Short mmCIF file of C-alpha atoms in Angstrom, two decimals:
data_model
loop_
_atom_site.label_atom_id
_atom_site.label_comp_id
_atom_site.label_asym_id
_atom_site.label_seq_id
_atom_site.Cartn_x
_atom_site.Cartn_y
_atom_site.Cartn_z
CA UNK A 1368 16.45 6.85 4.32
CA UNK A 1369 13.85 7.01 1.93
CA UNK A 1370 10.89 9.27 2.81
CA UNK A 1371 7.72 10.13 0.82
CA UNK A 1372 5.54 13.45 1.37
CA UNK A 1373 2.14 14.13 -0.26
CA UNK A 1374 0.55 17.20 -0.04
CA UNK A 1375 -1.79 18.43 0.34
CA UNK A 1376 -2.73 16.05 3.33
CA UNK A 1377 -6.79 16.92 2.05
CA UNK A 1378 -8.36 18.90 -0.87
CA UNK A 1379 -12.38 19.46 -1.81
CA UNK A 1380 -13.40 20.22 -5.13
CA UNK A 1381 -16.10 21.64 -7.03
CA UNK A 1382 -17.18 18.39 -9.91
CA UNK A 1383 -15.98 19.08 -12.80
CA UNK A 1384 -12.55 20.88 -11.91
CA UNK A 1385 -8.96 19.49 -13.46
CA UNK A 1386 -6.74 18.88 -10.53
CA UNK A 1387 -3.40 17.99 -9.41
CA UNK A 1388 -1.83 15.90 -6.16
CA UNK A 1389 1.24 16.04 -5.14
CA UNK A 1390 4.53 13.40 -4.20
CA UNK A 1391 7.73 14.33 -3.40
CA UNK A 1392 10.43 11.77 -2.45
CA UNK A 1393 14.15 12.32 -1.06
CA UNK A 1394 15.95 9.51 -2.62
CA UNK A 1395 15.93 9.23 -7.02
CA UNK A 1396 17.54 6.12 -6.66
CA UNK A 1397 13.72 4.24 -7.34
CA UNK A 1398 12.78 1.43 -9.62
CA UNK A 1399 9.35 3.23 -9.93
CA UNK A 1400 6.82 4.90 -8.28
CA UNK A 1401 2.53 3.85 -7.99
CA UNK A 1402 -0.23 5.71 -7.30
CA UNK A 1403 -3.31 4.13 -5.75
CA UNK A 1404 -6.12 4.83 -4.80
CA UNK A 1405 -8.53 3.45 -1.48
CA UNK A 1406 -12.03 3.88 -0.89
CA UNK A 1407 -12.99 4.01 3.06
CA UNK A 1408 -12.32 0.64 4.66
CA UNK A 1409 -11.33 -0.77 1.83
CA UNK A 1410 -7.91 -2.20 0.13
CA UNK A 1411 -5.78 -0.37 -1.92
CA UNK A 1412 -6.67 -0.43 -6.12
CA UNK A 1413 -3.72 0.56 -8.07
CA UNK A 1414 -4.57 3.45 -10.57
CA UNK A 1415 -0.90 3.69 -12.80
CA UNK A 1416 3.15 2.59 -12.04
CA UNK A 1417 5.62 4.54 -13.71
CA UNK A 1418 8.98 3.14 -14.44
CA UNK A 1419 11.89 5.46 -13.07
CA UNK A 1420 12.75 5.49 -17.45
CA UNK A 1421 9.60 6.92 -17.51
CA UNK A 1422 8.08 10.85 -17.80
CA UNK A 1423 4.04 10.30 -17.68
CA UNK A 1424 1.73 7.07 -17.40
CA UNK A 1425 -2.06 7.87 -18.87
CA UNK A 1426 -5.00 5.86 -18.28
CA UNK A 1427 -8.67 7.61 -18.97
CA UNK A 1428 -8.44 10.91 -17.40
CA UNK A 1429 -6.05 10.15 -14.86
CA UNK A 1430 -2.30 11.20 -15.94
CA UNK A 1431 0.95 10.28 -13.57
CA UNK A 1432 4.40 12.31 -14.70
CA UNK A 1433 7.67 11.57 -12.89
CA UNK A 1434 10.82 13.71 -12.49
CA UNK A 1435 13.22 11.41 -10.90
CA UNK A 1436 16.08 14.15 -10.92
CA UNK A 1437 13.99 16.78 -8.55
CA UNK A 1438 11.94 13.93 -6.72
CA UNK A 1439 8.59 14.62 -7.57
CA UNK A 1440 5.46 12.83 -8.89
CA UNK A 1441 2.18 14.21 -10.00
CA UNK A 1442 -1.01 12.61 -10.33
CA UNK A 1443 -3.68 14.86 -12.73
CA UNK A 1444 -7.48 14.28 -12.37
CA UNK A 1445 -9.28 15.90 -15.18
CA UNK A 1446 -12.87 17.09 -15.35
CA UNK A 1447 -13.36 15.70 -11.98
CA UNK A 1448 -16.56 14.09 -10.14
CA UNK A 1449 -17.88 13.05 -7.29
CA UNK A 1450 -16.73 9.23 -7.56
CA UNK A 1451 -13.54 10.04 -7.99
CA UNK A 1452 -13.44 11.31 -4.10
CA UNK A 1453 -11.50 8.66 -2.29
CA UNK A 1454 -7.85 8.97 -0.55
CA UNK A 1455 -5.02 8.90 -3.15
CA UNK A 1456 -1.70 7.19 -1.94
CA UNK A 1457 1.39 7.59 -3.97
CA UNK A 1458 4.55 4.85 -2.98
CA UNK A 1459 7.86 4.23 -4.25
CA UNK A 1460 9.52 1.32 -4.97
CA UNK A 1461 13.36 1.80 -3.90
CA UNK A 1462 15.30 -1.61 -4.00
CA UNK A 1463 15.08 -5.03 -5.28
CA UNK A 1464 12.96 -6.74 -2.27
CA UNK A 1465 9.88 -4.73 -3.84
CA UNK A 1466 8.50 -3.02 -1.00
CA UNK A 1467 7.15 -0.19 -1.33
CA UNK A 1468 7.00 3.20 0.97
CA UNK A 1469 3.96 5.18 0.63
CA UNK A 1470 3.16 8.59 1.59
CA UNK A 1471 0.27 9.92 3.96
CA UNK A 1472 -1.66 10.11 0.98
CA UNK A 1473 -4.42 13.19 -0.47
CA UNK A 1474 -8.02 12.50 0.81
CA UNK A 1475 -9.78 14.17 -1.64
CA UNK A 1476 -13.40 15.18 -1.99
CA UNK A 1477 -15.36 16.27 -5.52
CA UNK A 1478 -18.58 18.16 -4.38
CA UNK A 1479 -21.47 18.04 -7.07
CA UNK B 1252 -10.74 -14.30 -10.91
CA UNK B 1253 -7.22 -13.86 -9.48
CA UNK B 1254 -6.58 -11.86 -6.57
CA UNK B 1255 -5.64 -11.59 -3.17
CA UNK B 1256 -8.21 -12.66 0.02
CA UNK B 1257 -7.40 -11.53 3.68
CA UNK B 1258 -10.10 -13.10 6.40
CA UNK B 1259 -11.44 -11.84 8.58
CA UNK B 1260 -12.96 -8.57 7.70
CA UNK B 1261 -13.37 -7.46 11.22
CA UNK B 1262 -11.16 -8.71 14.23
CA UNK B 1263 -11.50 -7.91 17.67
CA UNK B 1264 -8.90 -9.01 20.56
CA UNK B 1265 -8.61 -9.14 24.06
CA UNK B 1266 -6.06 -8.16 25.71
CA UNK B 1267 -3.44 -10.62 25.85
CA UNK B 1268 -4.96 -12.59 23.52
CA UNK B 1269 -2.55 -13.71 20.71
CA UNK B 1270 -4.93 -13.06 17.06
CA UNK B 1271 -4.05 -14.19 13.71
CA UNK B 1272 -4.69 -12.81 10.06
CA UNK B 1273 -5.51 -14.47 6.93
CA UNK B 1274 -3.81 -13.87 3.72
CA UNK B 1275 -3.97 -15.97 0.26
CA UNK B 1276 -3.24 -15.07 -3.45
CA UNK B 1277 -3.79 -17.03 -6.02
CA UNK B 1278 -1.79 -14.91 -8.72
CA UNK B 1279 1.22 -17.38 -8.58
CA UNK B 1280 3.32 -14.07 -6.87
CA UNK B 1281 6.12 -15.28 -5.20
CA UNK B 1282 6.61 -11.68 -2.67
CA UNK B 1283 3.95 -11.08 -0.47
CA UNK B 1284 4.02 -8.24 2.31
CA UNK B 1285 2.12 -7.15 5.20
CA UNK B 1286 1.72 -3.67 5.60
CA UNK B 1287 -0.54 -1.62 9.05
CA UNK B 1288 -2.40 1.32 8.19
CA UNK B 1289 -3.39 4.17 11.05
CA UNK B 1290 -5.84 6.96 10.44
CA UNK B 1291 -4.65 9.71 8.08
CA UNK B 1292 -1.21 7.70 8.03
CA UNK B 1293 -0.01 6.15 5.34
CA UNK B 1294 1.06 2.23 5.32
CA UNK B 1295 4.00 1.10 7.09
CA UNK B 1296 5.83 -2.61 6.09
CA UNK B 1297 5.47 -5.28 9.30
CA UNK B 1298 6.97 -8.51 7.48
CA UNK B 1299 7.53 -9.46 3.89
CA UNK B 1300 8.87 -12.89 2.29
CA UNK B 1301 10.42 -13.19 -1.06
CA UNK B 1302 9.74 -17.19 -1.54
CA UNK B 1303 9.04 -19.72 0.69
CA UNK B 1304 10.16 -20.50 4.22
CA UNK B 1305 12.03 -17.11 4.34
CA UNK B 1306 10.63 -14.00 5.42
CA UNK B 1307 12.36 -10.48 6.78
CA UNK B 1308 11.10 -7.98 8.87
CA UNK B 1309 10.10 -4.75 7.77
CA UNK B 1310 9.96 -0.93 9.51
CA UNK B 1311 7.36 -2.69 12.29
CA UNK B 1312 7.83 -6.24 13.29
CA UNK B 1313 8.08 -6.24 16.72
CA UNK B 1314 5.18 -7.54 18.81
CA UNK B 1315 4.34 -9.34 15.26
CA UNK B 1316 5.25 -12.65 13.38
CA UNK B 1317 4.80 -14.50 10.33
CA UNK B 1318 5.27 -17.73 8.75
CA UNK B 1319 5.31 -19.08 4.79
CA UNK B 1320 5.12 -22.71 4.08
CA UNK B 1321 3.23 -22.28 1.03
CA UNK B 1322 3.51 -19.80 -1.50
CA UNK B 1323 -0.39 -18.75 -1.39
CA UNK B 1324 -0.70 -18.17 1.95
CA UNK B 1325 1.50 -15.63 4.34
CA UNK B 1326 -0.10 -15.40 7.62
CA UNK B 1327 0.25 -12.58 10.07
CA UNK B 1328 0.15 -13.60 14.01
CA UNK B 1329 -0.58 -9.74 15.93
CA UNK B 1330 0.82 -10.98 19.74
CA UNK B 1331 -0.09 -9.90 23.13
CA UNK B 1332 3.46 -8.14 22.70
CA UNK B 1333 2.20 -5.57 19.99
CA UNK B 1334 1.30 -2.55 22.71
CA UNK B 1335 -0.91 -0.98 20.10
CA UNK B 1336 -2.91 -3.52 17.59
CA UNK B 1337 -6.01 -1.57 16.96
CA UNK B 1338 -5.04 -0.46 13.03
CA UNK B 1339 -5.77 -1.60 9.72
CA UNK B 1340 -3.94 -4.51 8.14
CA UNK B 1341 -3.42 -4.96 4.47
CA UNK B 1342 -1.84 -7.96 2.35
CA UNK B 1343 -0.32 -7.43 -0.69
CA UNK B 1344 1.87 -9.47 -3.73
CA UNK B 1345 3.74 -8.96 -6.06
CA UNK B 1346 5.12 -10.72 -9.27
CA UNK B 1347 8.57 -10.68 -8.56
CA UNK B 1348 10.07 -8.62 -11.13
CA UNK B 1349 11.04 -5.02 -9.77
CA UNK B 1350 8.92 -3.75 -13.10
CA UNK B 1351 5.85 -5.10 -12.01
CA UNK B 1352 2.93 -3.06 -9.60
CA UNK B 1353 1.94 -4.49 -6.63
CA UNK B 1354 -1.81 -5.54 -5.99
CA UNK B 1355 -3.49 -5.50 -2.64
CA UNK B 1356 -5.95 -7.41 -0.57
CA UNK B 1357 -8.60 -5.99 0.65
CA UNK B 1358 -7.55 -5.28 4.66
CA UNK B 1359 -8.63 -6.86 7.93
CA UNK B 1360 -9.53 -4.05 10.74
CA UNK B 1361 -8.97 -5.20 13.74
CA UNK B 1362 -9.71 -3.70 17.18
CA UNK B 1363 -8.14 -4.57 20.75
CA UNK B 1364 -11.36 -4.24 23.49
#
């Protein structure tokens, strides 16, 4: 059975720091993997997929990388600030019905 | 715009009271999914239907159902069954290709009294 860690479960930052969150996963047998990200209360807001053909995803200053074969994702934030404190949910997608299983997810904060 | 709608924001039951959620997507998605969120927990999959008039249960369906006569709309009924309703619920779609991401609504919270 497919399970999905992140860790750590909370992190606080000073703005302006480069940072890194964390997803492991016990099964490599995935179509891909998303990271998204949800604001208090809110819905989820997809931030990058990467394709299990894949090594990294890049969009502004977030990058995603993806080592299938060790079960791992990381999500980089660089040069961090305050909006970008939220909770961070990583999920993978694992067979053809296209759910997805998440992890507990990274509530992070970015002091100013 | 296209996107995906859940109504109503906030929900509050009674106990026994059967309750029902609100979900429609207008990005032509044929999968749609119903997923319940507790604090500092991550999502967990109630129902999800891949087309029309079928739909399977996920990790969480009991004490839940669902139904999907069109494909826009994918209703979730929370029943006097479910022992422990108070959680966030969130809709999503997705375009039916295992490639594609998934895009979610934006959640219904609803609370038993």
């Amino acid at each position: 059975k497919q399970e999905v860690t992140q860790i750590p479960a909370a992190l606080s930052v000073p703005e302006g720091e480069n940072l890194v969150l964390n997803c492991s996963f016990t099964d490599s047998a995935i179509y891909n993997l998303q990271w998204f990200r949800q604001d208090p209360g809110k819905g989820l807001t997809s931030l990058l997929l990467i394709q299990s053909s894949q090594r990294e995803q890049t969009s502004g200053r977030l990058n995603a990388s993806l080592d299938k074969s060790s079960g791992r994702s990381t999500l980089y934030i660089a040069a961090s600030q305050p909006g970008d404190s939220a909770t961070y949910l990583c999920a993978v997608r694992a067979g053809n019905t296209g759910k997805l299983i998440f992890g507990q997810g990274t509530t992070l904060q970015v002091k100013p | 715009d296209g996107g995906i709608t859940q109504s109503p924001k906030y929900l509050f039951r009674k106990e026994g009271q059967n309750v029902t959620l609100s979900c429609e997507q207008n990005l032509n998605h044929d999968a749609m999914y119903w997923y319940r969120q507790d604090p500092g927990q991550g999502l967990r999959l109630i129902y999800y239907s891949q087309i029309v008039n079928d739909f399977q249960k996920g990790d969480i369906a009991e004490g839940y159902s669902v139904s999907r006569e069109k494909k826009e709309s994918f209703p979730l009924t929370v029943t006097s069954a479910q022992k422990n309703p108070t959680a966030f619920y969130l809709c999503a779609s997705f375009g039916g290709d295992v490639w594609y991401e998934q895009f979610f609504g934006p959640g219904t919270r609803l609370t038993v009294l």
